[in-house]
Coordinates of C-alpha atoms and ligand atoms in Angstrom, one line a residue:
M1 CA 42.7 31.5 -29.3
A2 CA 41.1 34.2 -32.0
T3 CA 43.6 35.3 -34.4
T4 CA 43.5 37.1 -37.8
P5 CA 45.4 35.5 -41.0
F6 CA 49.1 37.6 -42.5
E7 CA 49.2 37.6 -46.2
D8 CA 52.8 37.5 -46.2
Q9 CA 53.7 34.0 -44.5
R10 CA 54.8 32.2 -47.7
P11 CA 57.9 30.3 -47.1
G12 CA 60.9 30.4 -49.4
T13 CA 63.7 28.2 -50.5
S14 CA 64.1 27.2 -46.6
G15 CA 61.2 27.8 -44.6
L16 CA 59.6 31.2 -43.7
R17 CA 62.2 33.7 -43.1
K18 CA 61.4 37.7 -42.2
R19 CA 62.7 40.3 -40.3
V20 CA 62.2 40.1 -36.5
R21 CA 59.9 42.9 -36.0
V22 CA 57.7 41.1 -38.5
F23 CA 58.0 37.9 -36.3
E24 CA 57.2 39.7 -33.4
Q25 CA 53.5 41.2 -34.2
P26 CA 50.8 39.9 -32.3
N27 CA 49.9 36.1 -33.3
Y28 CA 52.4 35.9 -36.2
V29 CA 54.3 33.0 -35.2
E30 CA 51.1 31.6 -33.5
N31 CA 49.3 31.6 -36.8
F32 CA 52.4 30.1 -38.7
V33 CA 53.1 27.2 -36.1
Q34 CA 49.4 26.5 -36.1
S35 CA 49.1 26.7 -39.8
I36 CA 52.3 23.8 -39.8
F37 CA 50.1 21.6 -37.1
D38 CA 47.0 22.0 -38.8
C39 CA 48.5 20.3 -42.2
L40 CA 50.2 17.6 -40.7
D41 CA 48.6 14.2 -40.5
G42 CA 47.8 13.8 -37.1
V43 CA 49.8 15.1 -34.4
D44 CA 47.7 13.3 -31.3
G45 CA 50.5 11.4 -29.4
Q46 CA 53.4 12.3 -31.5
T47 CA 56.7 13.2 -31.2
L48 CA 58.1 17.1 -31.9
I49 CA 61.8 18.1 -31.8
V50 CA 62.7 21.8 -31.5
G51 CA 65.5 23.9 -31.8
G52 CA 67.1 26.8 -32.6
D53 CA 70.2 28.7 -33.8
G54 CA 70.0 31.0 -31.0
R55 CA 69.5 34.3 -32.6
Y56 CA 67.4 36.7 -31.2
Y57 CA 63.7 35.8 -30.5
N58 CA 64.7 31.8 -30.4
D59 CA 64.3 31.9 -26.4
V60 CA 60.9 33.3 -27.2
V61 CA 59.6 31.5 -30.0
V62 CA 60.8 28.2 -28.5
Q63 CA 58.7 28.7 -25.6
K64 CA 55.3 29.3 -27.6
V65 CA 56.4 26.0 -29.8
I66 CA 56.5 24.2 -26.8
R67 CA 53.0 25.8 -25.3
M68 CA 51.3 25.2 -28.6
A69 CA 52.5 21.7 -29.4
A70 CA 51.1 20.9 -25.7
A71 CA 47.8 22.1 -26.5
N72 CA 47.6 20.7 -30.0
G73 CA 48.0 16.9 -28.6
F74 CA 51.7 16.5 -29.5
G75 CA 52.6 13.4 -26.6
R76 CA 56.2 14.4 -26.3
V77 CA 58.6 17.4 -27.5
V78 CA 62.0 16.9 -27.6
C79 CA 64.0 20.3 -27.0
A80 CA 67.5 21.4 -27.3
K81 CA 69.2 22.8 -23.8
D82 CA 69.0 26.7 -23.8
G83 CA 66.7 25.9 -27.5
L84 CA 70.2 25.6 -29.2
M85 CA 70.4 23.0 -31.8
S86 CA 71.9 23.3 -35.2
T87 CA 69.8 22.4 -38.4
P88 CA 71.4 18.8 -39.1
G89 CA 71.2 18.5 -35.4
V90 CA 67.4 18.7 -35.6
S91 CA 67.5 16.4 -38.6
Q92 CA 69.5 13.9 -36.9
A93 CA 67.1 13.9 -33.6
I94 CA 64.1 13.7 -35.8
R95 CA 65.1 10.5 -37.3
E96 CA 66.6 9.3 -33.8
Y97 CA 63.8 9.6 -31.8
S98 CA 61.3 8.8 -34.9
A99 CA 59.6 12.0 -34.2
L100 CA 56.6 13.2 -36.7
G101 CA 59.0 16.3 -37.6
G102 CA 60.5 19.1 -35.9
I103 CA 60.7 22.8 -35.7
V104 CA 64.0 24.5 -36.9
L105 CA 64.4 28.4 -35.5
S106 CA 66.6 30.0 -37.7
A107 CA 67.3 32.4 -40.5
S108 CA 70.4 30.7 -41.1
H109 CA 73.3 33.0 -42.3
N110 CA 71.1 35.9 -42.4
P111 CA 71.9 38.8 -39.4
G112 CA 70.7 38.4 -36.3
G113 CA 69.5 40.5 -33.2
P114 CA 66.4 42.7 -33.1
E115 CA 66.9 44.5 -36.1
G116 CA 68.0 41.4 -37.8
D117 CA 66.2 38.2 -39.6
F118 CA 64.1 35.1 -37.9
G119 CA 62.8 32.2 -39.5
I120 CA 60.7 29.0 -38.8
K121 CA 61.0 25.8 -40.8
Y122 CA 59.2 22.6 -40.7
N123 CA 61.5 19.2 -41.2
I124 CA 59.1 16.0 -41.9
G125 CA 59.5 12.5 -40.4
N126 CA 62.8 11.4 -42.5
G127 CA 64.6 14.7 -41.2
G128 CA 64.5 16.8 -44.3
P129 CA 63.1 20.0 -45.1
A130 CA 59.0 19.7 -45.7
P131 CA 58.5 19.0 -49.8
E132 CA 56.8 22.1 -52.0
R133 CA 53.5 20.3 -51.3
L134 CA 53.6 20.5 -47.8
T135 CA 54.7 24.2 -47.7
E136 CA 52.3 25.3 -49.9
A137 CA 49.5 23.8 -48.1
I138 CA 51.0 25.4 -45.0
F139 CA 50.8 28.8 -46.6
A140 CA 47.3 28.7 -48.0
R141 CA 46.1 27.7 -44.1
S142 CA 48.1 30.9 -43.1
T143 CA 46.1 32.7 -45.2
A144 CA 42.7 31.3 -43.9
I145 CA 43.8 30.5 -40.2
D146 CA 41.0 32.1 -37.6
S147 CA 42.3 30.7 -34.5
Y148 CA 45.1 28.8 -32.4
H149 CA 45.6 26.5 -29.8
T150 CA 47.9 27.5 -27.0
M151 CA 48.4 26.4 -23.2
A152 CA 48.5 29.6 -20.3
S153 CA 51.6 28.1 -18.6
D154 CA 54.9 29.3 -17.4
D155 CA 57.9 29.6 -19.5
V156 CA 59.9 26.1 -18.9
D157 CA 63.6 26.1 -17.8
L158 CA 65.2 25.0 -20.6
S159 CA 69.0 25.2 -19.3
R160 CA 69.1 22.0 -17.6
P161 CA 68.8 18.6 -19.9
G162 CA 66.1 16.1 -18.2
D163 CA 62.5 15.0 -18.4
T164 CA 59.3 17.2 -17.2
E165 CA 55.8 17.6 -18.5
V166 CA 53.7 20.8 -19.8
G167 CA 49.8 20.1 -19.0
P168 CA 49.7 16.6 -20.7
M169 CA 52.6 16.8 -22.9
A170 CA 56.1 15.0 -22.0
L171 CA 58.9 17.2 -22.5
S172 CA 62.6 16.3 -22.7
I173 CA 65.3 18.4 -22.6
V174 CA 68.4 17.1 -24.1
D175 CA 72.0 17.9 -25.3
P176 CA 72.5 17.6 -28.6
V177 CA 76.2 18.3 -28.8
A178 CA 76.8 14.3 -27.5
A179 CA 74.3 12.6 -29.9
Y180 CA 75.8 14.6 -32.9
S181 CA 79.6 13.8 -31.7
A182 CA 78.8 10.3 -31.2
L183 CA 77.1 10.4 -34.9
M184 CA 80.5 11.9 -36.4
E185 CA 82.7 9.7 -34.4
K186 CA 81.1 6.4 -36.2
L187 CA 81.5 7.9 -39.7
F188 CA 85.3 9.4 -39.4
D189 CA 88.2 8.1 -38.3
F190 CA 88.9 10.0 -34.8
D191 CA 92.3 8.4 -34.2
A192 CA 93.8 9.2 -37.2
I193 CA 92.5 12.8 -37.1
T194 CA 93.8 13.3 -33.2
D195 CA 97.0 11.9 -34.6
L196 CA 97.6 14.5 -37.3
L197 CA 96.5 17.5 -35.0
A198 CA 99.0 15.6 -32.4
G199 CA 101.7 16.1 -35.0
G200 CA 101.5 19.9 -35.2
F201 CA 99.1 20.2 -37.9
L202 CA 97.0 23.6 -37.1
M203 CA 93.2 24.3 -37.7
R204 CA 91.2 27.3 -37.0
F205 CA 87.4 26.7 -36.9
D206 CA 85.0 29.8 -36.8
A207 CA 81.9 29.5 -35.3
M208 CA 81.0 32.7 -36.2
H209 CA 79.2 33.5 -32.8
A210 CA 76.2 30.8 -33.8
V211 CA 75.1 27.6 -33.4
T212 CA 78.2 25.5 -33.9
G213 CA 80.6 26.8 -31.0
P214 CA 79.7 24.4 -28.5
Y215 CA 79.6 21.7 -30.8
G216 CA 83.0 22.9 -32.0
R217 CA 84.7 23.1 -28.8
H218 CA 83.4 19.7 -28.0
I219 CA 84.5 18.1 -31.2
F220 CA 87.7 19.6 -31.8
E221 CA 89.1 20.8 -28.6
K222 CA 88.1 18.1 -26.3
L223 CA 87.4 14.7 -28.6
L224 CA 90.3 15.5 -31.3
G225 CA 92.7 17.4 -28.5
A226 CA 93.1 20.3 -30.7
P227 CA 94.7 23.2 -28.2
A228 CA 92.4 25.5 -27.0
G229 CA 91.4 28.5 -29.2
T230 CA 91.1 26.7 -31.9
V231 CA 87.6 27.4 -32.1
I232 CA 87.0 31.1 -32.3
N233 CA 83.6 33.1 -31.8
G234 CA 82.9 29.6 -30.3
Q235 CA 80.3 31.8 -28.1
P236 CA 76.6 31.6 -29.6
K237 CA 75.1 35.4 -29.2
P238 CA 71.7 36.7 -30.1
D239 CA 72.8 38.7 -32.7
F240 CA 76.1 36.8 -33.8
G241 CA 78.3 39.2 -32.4
G242 CA 77.1 42.0 -35.1
E243 CA 77.9 40.1 -38.0
A244 CA 76.3 38.0 -40.3
P245 CA 77.3 34.1 -39.7
D246 CA 77.7 33.7 -43.6
P247 CA 80.5 31.9 -44.0
N248 CA 81.9 33.6 -47.2
P249 CA 84.8 35.5 -48.5
V250 CA 82.9 38.8 -47.1
H251 CA 81.7 37.9 -44.0
A252 CA 84.4 35.6 -43.2
K253 CA 87.3 38.0 -44.6
H254 CA 88.9 37.5 -41.6
L255 CA 89.9 34.0 -42.5
V256 CA 90.6 34.3 -45.8
D257 CA 93.2 37.1 -44.8
L258 CA 94.8 34.5 -42.0
A259 CA 94.7 31.7 -44.7
M260 CA 96.7 34.1 -47.3
S261 CA 98.8 35.2 -44.4
A262 CA 102.5 33.9 -43.7
D263 CA 101.0 33.0 -40.4
S264 CA 98.1 30.7 -41.8
P265 CA 97.1 27.4 -40.1
D266 CA 97.0 24.5 -42.4
F267 CA 93.4 24.3 -42.4
L268 CA 90.9 26.8 -41.6
A269 CA 87.0 26.6 -41.6
A270 CA 83.7 28.4 -41.0
S271 CA 79.8 26.9 -40.2
D272 CA 76.8 29.3 -40.7
G273 CA 74.3 30.6 -37.9
D274 CA 72.4 27.3 -37.8
G275 CA 75.6 24.8 -38.8
D276 CA 74.1 23.5 -41.8
R277 CA 76.8 25.5 -44.2
N278 CA 80.7 25.4 -44.4
M279 CA 83.4 27.2 -45.6
I280 CA 86.6 25.6 -46.2
L281 CA 90.6 27.2 -46.4
G282 CA 93.7 26.1 -46.8
R283 CA 97.4 27.8 -46.7
G284 CA 96.7 30.3 -49.2
I285 CA 93.7 28.7 -50.6
I286 CA 90.0 28.8 -50.3
V287 CA 88.1 25.7 -51.5
A288 CA 85.1 26.7 -53.8
P289 CA 81.7 25.0 -52.5
S290 CA 81.3 23.0 -55.9
D291 CA 85.3 22.1 -55.8
S292 CA 84.4 20.9 -52.3
L293 CA 81.8 18.5 -53.2
A294 CA 83.9 16.9 -55.7
V295 CA 86.7 16.4 -53.6
L296 CA 84.6 15.0 -50.7
A297 CA 82.9 12.4 -53.3
A298 CA 86.2 11.2 -54.8
N299 CA 87.7 10.9 -51.5
A300 CA 85.0 9.8 -49.4
H301 CA 86.0 5.8 -49.5
L302 CA 88.7 7.1 -47.0
A303 CA 86.5 7.6 -44.3
P304 CA 85.2 4.5 -42.3
G305 CA 81.5 5.5 -42.8
Y306 CA 81.8 5.8 -46.5
A307 CA 84.3 2.8 -46.8
Q308 CA 82.2 0.8 -48.8
G309 CA 82.1 3.5 -51.2
I310 CA 79.0 6.0 -52.7
S311 CA 76.0 4.8 -54.5
G312 CA 75.7 8.1 -56.3
I313 CA 75.9 12.0 -56.1
A314 CA 73.6 14.9 -56.5
R315 CA 74.3 18.6 -56.4
S316 CA 72.0 21.8 -57.4
M317 CA 71.5 22.5 -60.9
P318 CA 73.7 25.8 -60.4
T319 CA 76.5 24.1 -58.6
S320 CA 79.5 23.7 -60.9
A321 CA 79.7 20.5 -62.9
A322 CA 83.0 19.3 -61.0
A323 CA 81.4 16.4 -59.2
D324 CA 80.1 15.3 -62.5
K325 CA 83.5 14.5 -63.5
V326 CA 84.0 12.5 -60.4
A327 CA 80.7 10.6 -60.6
Q328 CA 81.9 9.7 -64.3
K329 CA 85.1 8.2 -62.9
L330 CA 83.8 6.2 -60.1
G331 CA 81.2 5.1 -62.5
V332 CA 78.0 6.0 -60.2
D333 CA 75.0 8.4 -61.2
L334 CA 74.9 12.1 -61.1
Y335 CA 71.6 13.6 -60.5
E336 CA 71.1 17.3 -61.0
V337 CA 67.9 19.2 -58.8
P338 CA 66.7 22.5 -58.2
T339 CA 68.2 24.7 -55.6
G340 CA 66.9 23.9 -52.1
W341 CA 68.0 20.6 -49.7
K342 CA 64.5 19.4 -50.0
Y343 CA 65.1 18.1 -53.2
F344 CA 67.8 15.5 -52.3
C345 CA 66.1 13.9 -49.9
N346 CA 64.0 11.4 -52.1
L347 CA 67.2 10.9 -53.6
L348 CA 68.8 9.8 -50.3
D349 CA 65.8 8.0 -48.9
A350 CA 65.6 5.7 -51.9
E351 CA 69.9 5.2 -51.5
K352 CA 70.4 6.5 -55.0
I353 CA 72.7 9.0 -53.9
T354 CA 75.2 9.0 -50.7
I355 CA 76.9 12.2 -51.1
C356 CA 75.2 16.0 -52.2
G357 CA 75.8 19.6 -52.2
E358 CA 75.0 22.9 -53.5
E359 CA 77.4 25.7 -54.4
S360 CA 76.1 27.6 -51.5
A361 CA 78.0 26.2 -49.1
G362 CA 76.1 23.0 -48.6
T363 CA 77.4 19.6 -48.2
G364 CA 76.1 16.6 -46.6
S365 CA 75.4 12.9 -47.0
D366 CA 72.8 10.2 -46.2
H367 CA 73.6 10.4 -42.1
V368 CA 71.1 13.0 -41.8
R369 CA 68.8 14.8 -44.5
E370 CA 70.0 18.5 -44.2
K371 CA 73.2 19.8 -45.1
D372 CA 75.6 19.7 -42.5
G373 CA 78.7 22.1 -41.8
L374 CA 80.7 20.2 -39.3
W375 CA 80.6 16.9 -41.3
A376 CA 82.1 18.4 -44.1
I377 CA 84.8 19.6 -42.1
L378 CA 85.3 16.6 -40.4
M379 CA 85.3 14.7 -43.8
W380 CA 88.1 17.2 -44.9
L381 CA 90.1 16.6 -42.0
N382 CA 89.6 12.6 -42.5
I383 CA 91.1 13.2 -46.0
L384 CA 94.1 15.5 -44.7
A385 CA 94.9 13.0 -42.2
A386 CA 94.4 9.9 -44.8
R387 CA 96.4 11.5 -47.6
R388 CA 98.9 13.5 -45.4
K389 CA 98.7 16.3 -47.7
G390 CA 97.9 19.8 -47.6
V391 CA 94.5 21.3 -48.9
A392 CA 95.9 23.3 -51.7
E393 CA 97.7 20.1 -52.7
I394 CA 94.7 17.6 -52.6
M395 CA 93.2 20.6 -54.7
T396 CA 95.8 20.6 -57.3
D397 CA 95.9 16.8 -57.3
H398 CA 92.2 16.7 -57.8
W399 CA 92.4 19.1 -61.2
A400 CA 95.2 17.3 -62.4
K401 CA 93.1 14.2 -62.4
F402 CA 89.5 15.6 -63.4
G403 CA 90.2 18.7 -65.1
R404 CA 89.0 22.2 -63.3
N405 CA 85.7 23.9 -63.4
Y406 CA 86.0 27.6 -63.2
Y407 CA 83.2 29.0 -61.2
S408 CA 81.7 31.9 -59.5
R409 CA 78.6 33.2 -58.2
H410 CA 77.8 36.9 -58.7
D411 CA 75.2 38.3 -56.0
Y412 CA 72.9 41.3 -56.9
E413 CA 71.6 42.0 -53.3
G414 CA 68.5 43.7 -52.0
V415 CA 67.6 45.0 -55.6
E416 CA 63.9 46.1 -56.8
A417 CA 62.3 43.3 -57.2
A418 CA 60.5 44.9 -60.2
G419 CA 63.9 45.0 -61.9
A420 CA 64.7 41.5 -61.2
A421 CA 61.1 40.4 -62.6
A422 CA 61.8 41.9 -65.7
L423 CA 65.8 40.7 -65.9
M424 CA 63.9 37.4 -65.7
G425 CA 60.8 37.9 -67.6
S426 CA 62.8 39.3 -70.3
L427 CA 65.2 36.1 -70.8
R428 CA 62.2 34.1 -70.4
D429 CA 60.4 35.6 -73.3
R430 CA 63.7 34.8 -75.6
L431 CA 64.7 31.7 -74.2
S432 CA 63.6 29.8 -77.6
S433 CA 65.4 32.5 -79.8
L434 CA 68.5 32.2 -78.2
P435 CA 70.1 28.6 -79.1
G436 CA 72.2 29.0 -82.1
S437 CA 72.9 32.6 -81.4
V438 CA 76.6 33.6 -81.1
Y439 CA 77.7 35.9 -78.4
G440 CA 81.7 36.8 -77.6
G441 CA 82.1 34.1 -80.3
Q442 CA 80.6 31.2 -78.2
I443 CA 77.1 29.4 -79.5
I444 CA 74.7 29.1 -77.1
Q445 CA 73.6 25.6 -77.5
S446 CA 70.5 25.4 -75.4
A447 CA 68.6 27.6 -73.3
D448 CA 65.9 26.8 -70.7
D449 CA 63.9 27.5 -67.3
F450 CA 65.2 24.6 -65.2
A451 CA 62.3 22.3 -64.5
Y452 CA 62.5 18.9 -62.4
V453 CA 60.4 15.8 -62.1
D454 CA 61.5 14.2 -58.9
P455 CA 62.6 10.4 -59.9
I456 CA 61.4 8.9 -56.8
D457 CA 57.5 10.3 -56.5
G458 CA 57.6 12.1 -59.9
S459 CA 56.6 15.5 -58.3
K460 CA 57.7 18.7 -60.4
A461 CA 59.4 21.7 -59.9
E462 CA 59.0 24.3 -62.8
K463 CA 61.1 27.9 -63.3
Q464 CA 64.2 27.1 -61.4
G465 CA 66.4 29.2 -63.0
I466 CA 67.4 30.2 -66.5
R467 CA 70.5 28.0 -68.2
L468 CA 72.0 29.0 -71.2
I469 CA 74.2 26.0 -72.0
F470 CA 77.2 27.0 -74.8
A471 CA 79.0 24.5 -77.5
D472 CA 82.0 23.9 -75.1
G473 CA 79.5 22.8 -72.0
A474 CA 80.0 26.1 -70.5
R475 CA 76.8 27.7 -68.7
I476 CA 75.4 31.1 -67.3
I477 CA 72.7 30.9 -64.9
L478 CA 70.4 33.2 -63.8
R479 CA 68.2 33.0 -60.7
L480 CA 66.4 34.7 -57.9
S481 CA 67.2 33.6 -54.6
G482 CA 64.5 32.2 -52.6
T483 CA 66.5 33.3 -48.9
G484 CA 66.7 37.2 -49.0
T485 CA 64.4 39.0 -46.9
V486 CA 64.6 42.8 -48.4
G487 CA 63.9 43.4 -52.0
A488 CA 65.2 40.7 -54.3
T489 CA 68.6 39.2 -55.0
V490 CA 69.6 37.9 -58.5
R491 CA 72.1 35.3 -58.6
L492 CA 74.6 34.9 -61.9
Y493 CA 76.4 31.4 -61.9
M494 CA 79.3 31.1 -64.4
D495 CA 80.9 27.5 -65.1
R496 CA 83.5 26.7 -67.3
Y497 CA 85.5 23.3 -67.5
E498 CA 89.2 23.3 -68.1
P499 CA 90.7 19.7 -69.4
P500 CA 93.6 18.0 -67.3
E501 CA 95.8 19.1 -70.2
G502 CA 94.5 23.0 -70.2
D503 CA 95.8 26.1 -68.0
L504 CA 94.5 24.8 -64.5
G505 CA 96.3 27.7 -62.3
Q506 CA 94.1 30.7 -63.7
D507 CA 92.4 33.5 -61.6
T508 CA 88.8 32.1 -61.5
Q509 CA 87.4 35.5 -62.4
V510 CA 89.9 36.3 -65.1
A511 CA 89.1 32.6 -66.3
L512 CA 85.6 33.5 -66.2
A513 CA 85.5 37.3 -68.0
G514 CA 84.0 35.8 -71.0
L515 CA 81.2 34.1 -69.6
K516 CA 80.5 37.4 -67.4
A517 CA 80.5 39.7 -70.7
I518 CA 78.2 37.5 -72.3
A519 CA 76.0 37.3 -69.4
E520 CA 75.7 40.8 -69.4
E521 CA 75.1 41.2 -73.0
V522 CA 72.0 38.5 -73.0
A523 CA 70.8 39.8 -69.6
G524 CA 71.3 43.3 -69.3
I525 CA 72.3 43.2 -66.0
R526 CA 73.3 46.7 -65.4
S527 CA 70.6 48.2 -66.9
H528 CA 67.6 46.0 -65.2
L529 CA 69.2 46.4 -61.9
G530 CA 70.8 49.8 -61.8
R531 CA 74.0 48.3 -60.3
D532 CA 77.6 48.3 -62.0
A533 CA 79.0 45.2 -59.7
P534 CA 77.6 42.8 -57.8
D535 CA 77.7 42.9 -54.0
V536 CA 79.0 39.8 -53.3
I537 CA 81.4 37.5 -55.4
T538 CA 81.8 33.6 -54.4
Ligands
G16_601 C1 68.6 27.3 -48.2 C2 68.5 25.9 -48.7 C3 69.5 25.9 -49.6 C4 69.9 26.7 -50.7 C5 69.9 28.2 -50.3 C6 70.0 29.1 -51.2 O1 69.9 27.5 -47.5 O2 68.7 25.1 -47.5 O3 69.3 24.1 -50.1 O4 70.7 26.2 -51.6 O5 69.0 28.5 -49.3 O6 68.9 29.6 -51.4 P1 69.1 30.9 -52.6 O7 70.2 30.8 -53.5 O8 67.5 30.5 -53.2 O9 69.2 32.1 -51.9 P2 70.2 28.3 -46.1 O10 71.7 27.9 -45.4 O11 70.0 29.6 -46.3 O12 69.1 27.2 -45.2

């Protein structure tokens, strides 16, 4: 069919994310999906996985993708029942069906509903997000495309698993929960977790009305025997119940309030829209994602799937250096990569690392090529079952052994793009003059715009965030988010190490107040962005 190109189909950190209204324009979805197919090396007879997080428009786009896959010559599409599959679930399915790749329909933790966001992302044959050279090629194609292939066929009933055909193509509708649960049972000690839960240990899992509800109910309440009601907000809804499915202290405030109350369960957790992010809390404590990565890496050997130890750890550059200390003690390599899960995938494929994670609430391992919220939650449960200690005690023990990285991210959301660009541009212009300068009594030792060369394929990523490193190792990082859909989002990250013999019990924001003042002075956040305070502090 004839079409005209759109100019705003540039994928960000994690695929193409826009308002639903943008995706609803005639031909918009088709242009992007055809651009993906046109950039793949031969789709004839190949298998494609399709699934999404169930947000508004998911049902429509799933059908479009199936029709287009059939018209483009794919041999088979494996589609999730009701079109609902988590992002790690799609990654798993790509690997298990030896598919050419998969299409994930999600805008992750962004709000849903007709006024919310939608997204399309392509994952390659190893199950991981498309590398930048492919996303760039797809974008270039989307600006020149003049036609797409589809079929005039009725919508397929996706409510019952089974095999059918769409034109010449085979279509398998699968229940992703069973396959995912089986993988988790291989990695974790389900008997030990069942014992823990049977002994009165209370947990709560908030699926935030998103894709992990059915997975959570099956795993926690059915397989592990937790009481009914352990999973809350477990029914996926197209608008996520009117909330952003973002497991952080703002959007999951009710969980934080519960954790801080006298009635707190022993363990609380949440996952996001598409099930790749996680939030971990215990009685009286929120575990920072960077700390969670460090704890999981330090204790992974307690889970059967990782009993032989881990080969290495990777974290994104803005993630705190807590995991570095663990890597040092374990005697394994630590890799620092740009923000974006795709940067972990070559390291995972080459078995250089087993565990990786990001400050943005993502942790995962070599079991798939995406971050995996339920995996992180089950790993925590396995550790809690093996160590028979509470979450707060595990954290206190960890800091006493490795020291503590006080760490926080301040987000300035939906700011004017020009102000954000001016802030970053002004810092970039001054980078070479900053080392040696003293701010707030601290000497800046180095200043750069993070650049990365992939150790496996030599591909380069530049301008990945401004990094100021101080003489004592403390870091201030500023970068622009690649996942927002309105204006620009500036992220300020602060990281300061306190050794085991130091003061480990400070309030995080108090411990970082000095760095915050320096960040303001060096970057002029207030003047560039016209904001007195961040919108979200994590
Ligand atoms: C995506 C990527 C992550 C990245 C995150 C934050 O997550 O998959 O690797 O850390 O975006 O990106 P930014 O700081 O650019 O907003 P998700 O869960 O949104 O797919």
